[in-house]
mmCIF file of C-alpha atoms in Angstrom:
data_model
loop_
_atom_site.group_PDB
_atom_site.id
_atom_site.type_symbol
_atom_site.label_atom_id
_atom_site.label_comp_id
_atom_site.label_asym_id
_atom_site.label_seq_id
_atom_site.Cartn_x
_atom_site.Cartn_y
_atom_site.Cartn_z
ATOM 1 C CA MET K 4 14.643 -8.749 0.048
ATOM 2 C CA ASN K 5 12.372 -11.751 -0.378
ATOM 3 C CA ASP K 6 10.849 -13.058 -3.554
ATOM 4 C CA PRO K 7 7.309 -11.647 -3.302
ATOM 5 C CA VAL K 8 5.765 -14.546 -5.229
ATOM 6 C CA ALA K 9 5.952 -17.112 -2.419
ATOM 7 C CA PRO K 10 4.188 -15.007 0.265
ATOM 8 C CA ALA K 11 1.568 -13.878 -2.243
ATOM 9 C CA ASP K 12 0.823 -17.453 -3.279
ATOM 10 C CA THR K 13 0.750 -18.600 0.342
ATOM 11 C CA LEU K 14 -1.675 -15.832 1.199
ATOM 12 C CA ARG K 15 -3.980 -16.613 -1.725
ATOM 13 C CA THR K 16 -4.039 -20.298 -0.783
ATOM 14 C CA ALA K 17 -4.862 -19.500 2.832
ATOM 15 C CA LEU K 18 -7.657 -17.117 1.787
ATOM 16 C CA ALA K 19 -9.148 -19.627 -0.633
ATOM 17 C CA GLY K 20 -9.313 -22.177 2.168
ATOM 18 C CA LEU K 21 -11.285 -19.758 4.338
ATOM 19 C CA LEU K 22 -14.095 -19.562 1.787
ATOM 20 C CA ASP K 23 -14.792 -23.290 2.005
ATOM 21 C CA GLY K 24 -18.202 -23.666 3.599
ATOM 22 C CA LEU K 25 -19.213 -20.018 3.131
ATOM 23 C CA PRO K 26 -22.069 -19.859 0.576
ATOM 24 C CA PRO K 27 -20.930 -17.877 -2.487
ATOM 25 C CA ARG K 28 -24.025 -15.660 -2.453
ATOM 26 C CA GLN K 29 -23.481 -14.807 1.205
ATOM 27 C CA ALA K 30 -19.830 -13.971 0.538
ATOM 28 C CA ALA K 31 -20.696 -11.785 -2.454
ATOM 29 C CA ALA K 32 -23.463 -9.974 -0.557
ATOM 30 C CA ALA K 33 -21.132 -9.304 2.378
ATOM 31 C CA VAL K 34 -18.445 -7.910 0.074
ATOM 32 C CA GLU K 35 -20.898 -5.612 -1.715
ATOM 33 C CA ARG K 36 -22.198 -4.227 1.586
ATOM 34 C CA LEU K 37 -18.720 -3.770 2.991
ATOM 35 C CA ILE K 38 -17.465 -2.016 -0.133
ATOM 36 C CA ALA K 39 -20.344 0.433 0.174
ATOM 37 C CA SER K 40 -19.376 1.080 3.817
ATOM 38 C CA TYR K 41 -15.708 1.613 3.019
ATOM 39 C CA ARG K 42 -16.525 4.002 0.180
ATOM 40 C CA GLY K 43 -18.728 6.134 2.373
ATOM 41 C CA ALA K 44 -17.645 9.732 2.877
ATOM 42 C CA THR K 45 -18.455 9.743 6.591
ATOM 43 C CA PRO K 46 -15.859 8.335 9.021
ATOM 44 C CA THR K 47 -17.131 5.299 10.880
ATOM 45 C CA HIS K 48 -17.649 5.150 14.638
ATOM 46 C CA ALA K 49 -18.006 1.368 14.884
ATOM 47 C CA PRO K 50 -16.064 -1.523 13.367
ATOM 48 C CA ILE K 51 -17.163 -2.128 9.790
ATOM 49 C CA LEU K 52 -16.182 -5.792 9.998
ATOM 50 C CA ARG K 53 -18.756 -7.170 12.422
ATOM 51 C CA ASP K 54 -18.425 -10.968 12.421
ATOM 52 C CA ARG K 55 -16.496 -13.854 10.927
ATOM 53 C CA ALA K 56 -18.578 -14.016 7.751
ATOM 54 C CA ASP K 57 -17.912 -10.325 7.116
ATOM 55 C CA VAL K 58 -14.218 -10.725 7.781
ATOM 56 C CA VAL K 59 -13.762 -13.883 5.697
ATOM 57 C CA ALA K 60 -15.564 -12.385 2.708
ATOM 58 C CA TYR K 61 -13.780 -9.075 2.855
ATOM 59 C CA ALA K 62 -10.355 -10.634 3.527
ATOM 60 C CA ALA K 63 -10.720 -12.942 0.537
ATOM 61 C CA TYR K 64 -11.765 -10.001 -1.599
ATOM 62 C CA ARG K 65 -9.458 -7.228 -0.389
ATOM 63 C CA MET K 66 -6.344 -8.739 1.213
ATOM 64 C CA PRO K 67 -4.597 -9.602 -2.092
ATOM 65 C CA ALA K 68 -5.057 -6.044 -3.409
ATOM 66 C CA THR K 69 -3.933 -4.443 -0.150
ATOM 67 C CA PHE K 70 -0.954 -6.802 -0.032
ATOM 68 C CA GLU K 71 0.128 -5.905 -3.573
ATOM 69 C CA ALA K 72 -0.282 -2.150 -3.063
ATOM 70 C CA VAL K 73 1.613 -2.097 0.234
ATOM 71 C CA HIS K 74 4.272 -4.416 -1.150
ATOM 72 C CA ALA K 75 4.817 -2.116 -4.148
ATOM 73 C CA ALA K 76 5.230 0.855 -1.787
ATOM 74 C CA LEU K 77 7.619 -1.078 0.450
ATOM 75 C CA GLU K 78 9.724 -2.203 -2.506
ATOM 76 C CA ALA K 79 10.128 1.411 -3.642
ATOM 77 C CA PHE K 80 11.085 2.336 -0.081
ATOM 78 C CA ALA K 81 13.550 -0.559 0.147
ATOM 79 C CA ASP K 82 15.193 0.543 -3.103
ATOM 80 C CA ALA K 83 15.850 3.928 -1.486
ATOM 81 C CA ALA K 84 17.312 2.310 1.657
ATOM 82 C CA PRO K 85 18.979 -0.913 0.468
ATOM 83 C CA ALA K 86 21.108 -1.361 3.591
ATOM 84 C CA TRP K 87 18.182 -1.004 6.016
ATOM 85 C CA ALA K 88 15.650 -3.534 7.252
ATOM 86 C CA PRO K 89 13.161 -3.129 10.112
ATOM 87 C CA ASP K 90 13.898 -4.991 13.338
ATOM 88 C CA SER K 91 10.359 -4.273 14.582
ATOM 89 C CA HIS K 92 7.038 -3.359 12.989
ATOM 90 C CA ILE K 93 3.651 -2.004 14.054
ATOM 91 C CA ASP K 94 0.734 -2.240 11.614
ATOM 92 C CA VAL K 95 -1.845 0.385 12.610
ATOM 93 C CA GLY K 96 -5.405 -0.499 11.646
ATOM 94 C CA GLY K 97 -3.979 -3.663 10.133
ATOM 95 C CA GLY K 98 -7.152 -5.737 10.283
ATOM 96 C CA THR K 99 -6.352 -9.209 8.980
ATOM 97 C CA GLY K 100 -2.690 -8.312 8.432
ATOM 98 C CA ALA K 101 -2.179 -7.689 4.702
ATOM 99 C CA ALA K 102 0.556 -5.113 5.359
ATOM 100 C CA THR K 103 2.280 -7.503 7.735
ATOM 101 C CA TRP K 104 2.443 -10.058 4.938
ATOM 102 C CA ALA K 105 3.806 -7.349 2.623
ATOM 103 C CA VAL K 106 6.570 -6.457 5.092
ATOM 104 C CA THR K 107 7.709 -10.062 5.391
ATOM 105 C CA ALA K 108 7.629 -10.327 1.584
ATOM 106 C CA THR K 109 10.002 -7.351 1.398
ATOM 107 C CA TRP K 110 12.407 -8.159 4.254
ATOM 108 C CA SER K 111 12.992 -11.768 5.248
ATOM 109 C CA GLY K 112 13.058 -13.190 8.753
ATOM 110 C CA ARG K 113 11.090 -12.891 11.950
ATOM 111 C CA ARG K 114 10.792 -9.644 13.893
ATOM 112 C CA PRO K 115 8.550 -8.355 16.695
ATOM 113 C CA VAL K 116 5.284 -7.345 15.001
ATOM 114 C CA THR K 117 2.114 -5.874 16.482
ATOM 115 C CA VAL K 118 -1.094 -5.529 14.490
ATOM 116 C CA LEU K 119 -3.513 -2.996 15.985
ATOM 117 C CA ASP K 120 -7.177 -2.923 15.014
ATOM 118 C CA TRP K 121 -10.559 -2.213 16.558
ATOM 119 C CA ALA K 122 -12.339 -5.209 15.021
ATOM 120 C CA GLU K 123 -11.699 -8.340 17.080
ATOM 121 C CA PRO K 124 -13.047 -10.676 14.331
ATOM 122 C CA ALA K 125 -10.487 -9.223 11.905
ATOM 123 C CA LEU K 126 -7.646 -9.776 14.363
ATOM 124 C CA ALA K 127 -8.774 -13.332 15.060
ATOM 125 C CA LEU K 128 -8.879 -14.153 11.375
ATOM 126 C CA GLY K 129 -5.527 -12.454 10.790
ATOM 127 C CA ARG K 130 -3.980 -14.685 13.446
ATOM 128 C CA GLU K 131 -5.509 -17.731 11.756
ATOM 129 C CA ILE K 132 -4.231 -16.767 8.297
ATOM 130 C CA ALA K 133 -0.759 -15.905 9.624
ATOM 131 C CA ALA K 134 -0.316 -19.513 10.760
ATOM 132 C CA ALA K 135 0.340 -20.313 7.087
ATOM 133 C CA HIS K 136 3.634 -18.362 7.092
ATOM 134 C CA PRO K 137 6.504 -19.285 9.444
ATOM 135 C CA ASP K 138 7.733 -15.691 9.784
ATOM 136 C CA LEU K 139 4.322 -14.580 11.108
ATOM 137 C CA HIS K 140 3.785 -17.092 13.904
ATOM 138 C CA ASP K 141 4.837 -14.652 16.651
ATOM 139 C CA VAL K 142 2.792 -11.635 15.576
ATOM 140 C CA ARG K 143 0.867 -9.965 18.397
ATOM 141 C CA TRP K 144 -2.751 -9.196 17.410
ATOM 142 C CA GLN K 145 -3.999 -6.412 19.697
ATOM 143 C CA ARG K 146 -7.454 -4.842 19.855
ATOM 144 C CA SER K 147 -7.134 -1.079 19.985
ATOM 145 C CA ARG K 148 -9.259 1.801 18.833
ATOM 146 C CA ILE K 149 -7.452 3.697 16.080
ATOM 147 C CA GLY K 150 -7.732 7.413 16.743
ATOM 148 C CA ALA K 151 -6.605 10.279 18.925
ATOM 149 C CA ALA K 152 -6.213 8.139 22.056
ATOM 150 C CA LEU K 153 -3.965 5.538 20.404
ATOM 151 C CA SER K 154 -0.650 4.971 22.179
ATOM 152 C CA LEU K 155 2.239 3.621 20.075
ATOM 153 C CA GLU K 156 5.431 2.011 21.314
ATOM 154 C CA SER K 157 8.765 2.904 19.734
ATOM 155 C CA THR K 158 9.455 0.783 16.671
ATOM 156 C CA ASP K 159 11.497 0.740 13.489
ATOM 157 C CA LEU K 160 8.589 0.660 11.029
ATOM 158 C CA ILE K 161 4.942 1.679 11.176
ATOM 159 C CA THR K 162 2.558 0.904 8.332
ATOM 160 C CA ILE K 163 -0.865 2.542 7.948
ATOM 161 C CA SER K 164 -2.743 1.187 4.956
ATOM 162 C CA TYR K 165 -6.280 2.066 3.852
ATOM 163 C CA VAL K 166 -7.007 3.482 7.321
ATOM 164 C CA LEU K 167 -7.003 7.284 7.129
ATOM 165 C CA ASN K 168 -10.301 7.347 5.220
ATOM 166 C CA GLU K 169 -12.009 5.850 8.270
ATOM 167 C CA LEU K 170 -10.869 8.655 10.585
ATOM 168 C CA ALA K 171 -12.049 12.198 11.149
ATOM 169 C CA GLU K 172 -9.576 14.890 10.084
ATOM 170 C CA ASN K 173 -8.401 15.662 13.626
ATOM 171 C CA ASP K 174 -7.888 11.976 14.376
ATOM 172 C CA ARG K 175 -5.875 11.569 11.166
ATOM 173 C CA ALA K 176 -3.555 14.390 12.173
ATOM 174 C CA THR K 177 -3.141 13.049 15.707
ATOM 175 C CA LEU K 178 -2.416 9.541 14.428
ATOM 176 C CA VAL K 179 0.249 10.752 11.996
ATOM 177 C CA ASP K 180 1.887 12.844 14.731
ATOM 178 C CA ALA K 181 1.885 9.862 17.122
ATOM 179 C CA THR K 182 3.364 7.706 14.385
ATOM 180 C CA ALA K 183 6.112 10.260 13.745
ATOM 181 C CA SER K 184 7.012 10.208 17.446
ATOM 182 C CA ALA K 185 7.200 6.412 17.609
ATOM 183 C CA ALA K 186 8.788 5.232 14.349
ATOM 184 C CA GLN K 187 12.057 5.470 12.458
ATOM 185 C CA ALA K 188 10.213 4.797 9.191
ATOM 186 C CA VAL K 189 6.577 5.259 8.188
ATOM 187 C CA VAL K 190 4.749 3.910 5.139
ATOM 188 C CA ILE K 191 1.205 5.138 4.490
ATOM 189 C CA VAL K 192 -0.963 3.726 1.696
ATOM 190 C CA GLU K 193 -4.380 5.001 0.624
ATOM 191 C CA PRO K 194 -6.682 4.359 -2.358
ATOM 192 C CA GLY K 195 -5.447 5.894 -5.605
ATOM 193 C CA THR K 196 -8.228 8.461 -5.745
ATOM 194 C CA PRO K 197 -8.045 12.271 -5.512
ATOM 195 C CA ASP K 198 -9.238 12.054 -1.900
ATOM 196 C CA GLY K 199 -6.752 9.285 -1.107
ATOM 197 C CA TYR K 200 -3.929 11.354 -2.586
ATOM 198 C CA THR K 201 -5.035 14.387 -0.533
ATOM 199 C CA ARG K 202 -4.889 12.360 2.670
ATOM 200 C CA VAL K 203 -1.420 11.075 1.761
ATOM 201 C CA ILE K 204 -0.172 14.606 1.037
ATOM 202 C CA GLU K 205 -1.555 15.846 4.361
ATOM 203 C CA ALA K 206 0.284 13.035 6.145
ATOM 204 C CA ARG K 207 3.428 13.666 4.076
ATOM 205 C CA ASP K 208 3.449 17.330 5.096
ATOM 206 C CA ARG K 209 3.068 16.443 8.780
ATOM 207 C CA LEU K 210 5.891 13.910 8.607
ATOM 208 C CA ILE K 211 8.215 16.429 6.962
ATOM 209 C CA THR K 212 7.324 18.995 9.639
ATOM 210 C CA ALA K 213 8.225 16.349 12.231
ATOM 211 C CA GLY K 214 11.701 16.009 10.728
ATOM 212 C CA PHE K 215 11.221 13.063 8.368
ATOM 213 C CA HIS K 216 12.775 12.707 4.917
ATOM 214 C CA ILE K 217 10.767 11.339 1.982
ATOM 215 C CA ALA K 218 12.196 8.084 0.629
ATOM 216 C CA ALA K 219 9.472 7.279 -1.917
ATOM 217 C CA PRO K 220 7.710 7.836 -4.207
ATOM 218 C CA CYS K 221 8.883 11.455 -4.361
ATOM 219 C CA PRO K 222 12.485 12.166 -5.433
ATOM 220 C CA HIS K 223 12.533 15.049 -2.938
ATOM 221 C CA SER K 224 11.142 16.278 0.378
ATOM 222 C CA ALA K 225 9.911 19.602 -0.999
ATOM 223 C CA ALA K 226 6.254 20.436 -1.595
ATOM 224 C CA CYS K 227 4.412 18.250 -4.096
ATOM 225 C CA PRO K 228 4.586 20.027 -7.492
ATOM 226 C CA ILE K 229 1.029 19.027 -8.414
ATOM 227 C CA THR K 230 -1.367 21.969 -8.292
ATOM 228 C CA PRO K 231 -4.160 21.057 -5.839
ATOM 229 C CA GLY K 232 -7.318 20.063 -7.675
ATOM 230 C CA SER K 233 -5.620 19.736 -11.056
ATOM 231 C CA ASP K 234 -4.368 16.168 -10.770
ATOM 232 C CA TRP K 235 -3.312 13.579 -8.230
ATOM 233 C CA CYS K 236 -0.312 11.312 -7.772
ATOM 234 C CA HIS K 237 -1.109 7.612 -7.701
ATOM 235 C CA PHE K 238 0.223 4.307 -8.958
ATOM 236 C CA SER K 239 -1.034 0.910 -10.069
ATOM 237 C CA THR K 240 -0.233 -2.711 -9.297
ATOM 238 C CA ARG K 241 -1.652 -5.878 -10.824
ATOM 239 C CA VAL K 242 -3.653 -8.270 -8.648
ATOM 240 C CA SER K 243 -4.718 -11.804 -9.511
ATOM 241 C CA ARG K 244 -8.509 -12.056 -9.299
ATOM 242 C CA SER K 245 -10.129 -14.875 -7.346
ATOM 243 C CA SER K 246 -13.451 -16.456 -8.230
ATOM 244 C CA LEU K 247 -14.999 -14.208 -5.551
ATOM 245 C CA HIS K 248 -13.637 -11.141 -7.347
ATOM 246 C CA ARG K 249 -15.168 -12.282 -10.605
ATOM 247 C CA GLN K 250 -18.478 -13.088 -8.941
ATOM 248 C CA VAL K 251 -18.757 -9.663 -7.304
ATOM 249 C CA LYS K 252 -17.426 -7.543 -10.149
ATOM 250 C CA GLY K 253 -18.356 -9.639 -13.161
ATOM 251 C CA GLY K 254 -16.099 -10.146 -16.144
ATOM 252 C CA SER K 255 -13.649 -12.906 -16.859
ATOM 253 C CA LEU K 256 -10.188 -11.301 -16.704
ATOM 254 C CA PRO K 257 -7.831 -13.199 -14.364
ATOM 255 C CA TYR K 258 -6.475 -9.931 -12.944
ATOM 256 C CA GLU K 259 -7.360 -6.371 -12.020
ATOM 257 C CA ASP K 260 -5.276 -3.256 -11.397
ATOM 258 C CA GLU K 261 -5.256 -1.767 -7.911
ATOM 259 C CA LYS K 262 -4.731 1.992 -7.875
ATOM 260 C CA PHE K 263 -3.067 3.400 -4.767
ATOM 261 C CA ALA K 264 -1.296 6.470 -3.381
ATOM 262 C CA TYR K 265 1.488 6.255 -0.816
ATOM 263 C CA VAL K 266 4.339 7.891 1.013
ATOM 264 C CA ALA K 267 7.388 6.353 2.681
ATOM 265 C CA ALA K 268 9.328 8.588 5.063
ATOM 266 C CA THR K 269 12.271 8.073 7.398
ATOM 267 C CA ARG K 270 14.273 9.719 10.163
ATOM 268 C CA PHE K 271 17.488 8.304 8.656
ATOM 269 C CA PRO K 272 19.168 9.182 5.338
ATOM 270 C CA THR K 273 17.980 7.439 2.193
ATOM 271 C CA THR K 274 18.698 7.720 -1.524
ATOM 272 C CA PRO K 275 15.421 8.556 -3.268
ATOM 273 C CA ALA K 276 14.971 7.892 -6.973
ATOM 274 C CA PRO K 277 16.462 10.538 -9.297
ATOM 275 C CA ALA K 278 12.979 10.725 -10.807
ATOM 276 C CA ARG K 279 9.760 8.698 -10.600
ATOM 277 C CA ILE K 280 7.507 7.643 -13.479
ATOM 278 C CA VAL K 281 4.122 9.023 -12.420
ATOM 279 C CA ARG K 282 1.946 7.888 -15.322
ATOM 280 C CA LYS K 283 1.725 4.768 -17.442
ATOM 281 C CA PRO K 284 4.500 5.015 -20.067
ATOM 282 C CA GLN K 285 3.252 5.713 -23.589
ATOM 283 C CA ILE K 286 4.939 3.321 -26.001
ATOM 284 C CA ARG K 287 4.863 4.445 -29.608
ATOM 285 C CA LYS K 288 6.765 3.480 -32.727
ATOM 286 C CA GLY K 289 10.412 4.165 -32.038
ATOM 287 C CA GLN K 290 9.809 6.138 -28.853
ATOM 288 C CA VAL K 291 8.574 5.982 -25.263
ATOM 289 C CA ILE K 292 7.016 9.004 -23.543
ATOM 290 C CA LEU K 293 7.584 9.189 -19.789
ATOM 291 C CA ASP K 294 5.895 11.537 -17.314
ATOM 292 C CA LEU K 295 8.275 12.142 -14.449
ATOM 293 C CA CYS K 296 8.393 13.735 -11.030
ATOM 294 C CA GLU K 297 11.951 15.027 -10.721
ATOM 295 C CA THR K 298 14.361 15.946 -7.948
ATOM 296 C CA ASP K 299 14.285 19.611 -8.950
ATOM 297 C CA PRO K 300 11.321 19.396 -7.814
ATOM 298 C CA GLY K 301 8.877 19.508 -10.686
ATOM 299 C CA LEU K 302 6.910 17.522 -13.236
ATOM 300 C CA ALA K 303 8.363 16.896 -16.684
ATOM 301 C CA ARG K 304 7.707 14.820 -19.778
ATOM 302 C CA THR K 305 10.612 13.201 -21.581
ATOM 303 C CA THR K 306 10.758 11.222 -24.810
ATOM 304 C CA VAL K 307 13.191 8.326 -25.095
ATOM 305 C CA THR K 308 13.906 7.175 -28.660
ATOM 306 C CA LYS K 309 15.888 4.425 -30.335
ATOM 307 C CA ARG K 310 18.777 6.842 -30.587
ATOM 308 C CA HIS K 311 19.178 6.493 -26.816
ATOM 309 C CA GLY K 312 20.230 2.847 -27.200
ATOM 310 C CA ASP K 313 20.065 0.878 -23.945
ATOM 311 C CA LEU K 314 18.057 3.638 -22.287
ATOM 312 C CA TYR K 315 15.354 3.143 -24.926
ATOM 313 C CA LYS K 316 15.231 -0.572 -24.150
ATOM 314 C CA ALA K 317 14.919 0.267 -20.451
ATOM 315 C CA ALA K 318 12.128 2.734 -21.196
ATOM 316 C CA ARG K 319 10.164 0.083 -23.095
ATOM 317 C CA ASP K 320 10.405 -2.185 -20.047
ATOM 318 C CA ALA K 321 9.653 0.562 -17.518
ATOM 319 C CA ASP K 322 6.471 0.487 -15.453
ATOM 320 C CA TRP K 323 4.326 3.154 -13.873
ATOM 321 C CA GLY K 324 5.871 3.907 -10.498
ATOM 322 C CA ASP K 325 9.425 2.883 -11.392
ATOM 323 C CA ALA K 326 12.473 4.970 -10.617
ATOM 324 C CA TRP K 327 14.041 6.676 -13.641
ATOM 325 C CA PRO K 328 16.604 6.208 -14.981
ATOM 326 C CA PRO K 329 16.903 2.583 -13.855
ATOM 327 C CA ALA K 330 19.754 1.682 -11.543
ATOM 328 C CA GLU K 331 22.775 0.162 -13.233
ATOM 329 C CA GLY K 332 23.734 -3.432 -12.653
#
């Protein structure tokens, strides 16, 4: 796997360069309008990203967070399948290509990649940004409506990130079924909200019905042990904030935490985590409290104390979303 720092830094530099010449107020106004559109409860029937100004502003604002969320999901997947790497990749609804950057940050080298999206300005900008990374020079950027009529070629990996919210329920189901027919591995990422989690679980269930095995985050391919409506499974990753982030959201912190829900599923055998930390660890004097989803399947809380020696040290260093216990070596 690659060091994720270099692609992330390259991406941030490329995005910062795009904002040159775009008035800050115009960029901020575009982001605020686009956020309102993306948060709407009604699926859209036209591209949300309408022109270059829209795309530049939203890419600068959202691509780093999407990159980090997808990369975190891919890393968990890669840990469950350490001997596997995709020889081909399709990014459905990929827009400016954040997930494509995340894939190349996880597995090195060039591979045939196709990014499908309805918004031509997003694809054009994605092609422009990808010129900054040598592994992304040969990506095919293809305009295609994402929905029931979408046709997918056979491929090793399909990513679908922050897309399902834009589709009607029937279109979501059809897309997941088409993805299951075309791919050896599927990674779906949605916002870390109750609704985002529900969409991920719906997709997870359809993939399992289609014969897939869950590689991450779940330690099993049985039903999710969370009682519907009582809670939701999601994770968090840290994102460096740009000046545009600070201008739109206010505040001075150099980072923010992106909450996301995801599922990674495969047609080939993997080794899922023995358990997954599903909440931020609670570090207290002499002990660490971990909330786990376990292979059994079920949810459990465990307390690791100083008496556990090296395991206690590992628990103090553990992050939300990590496998537990940590792999040796």
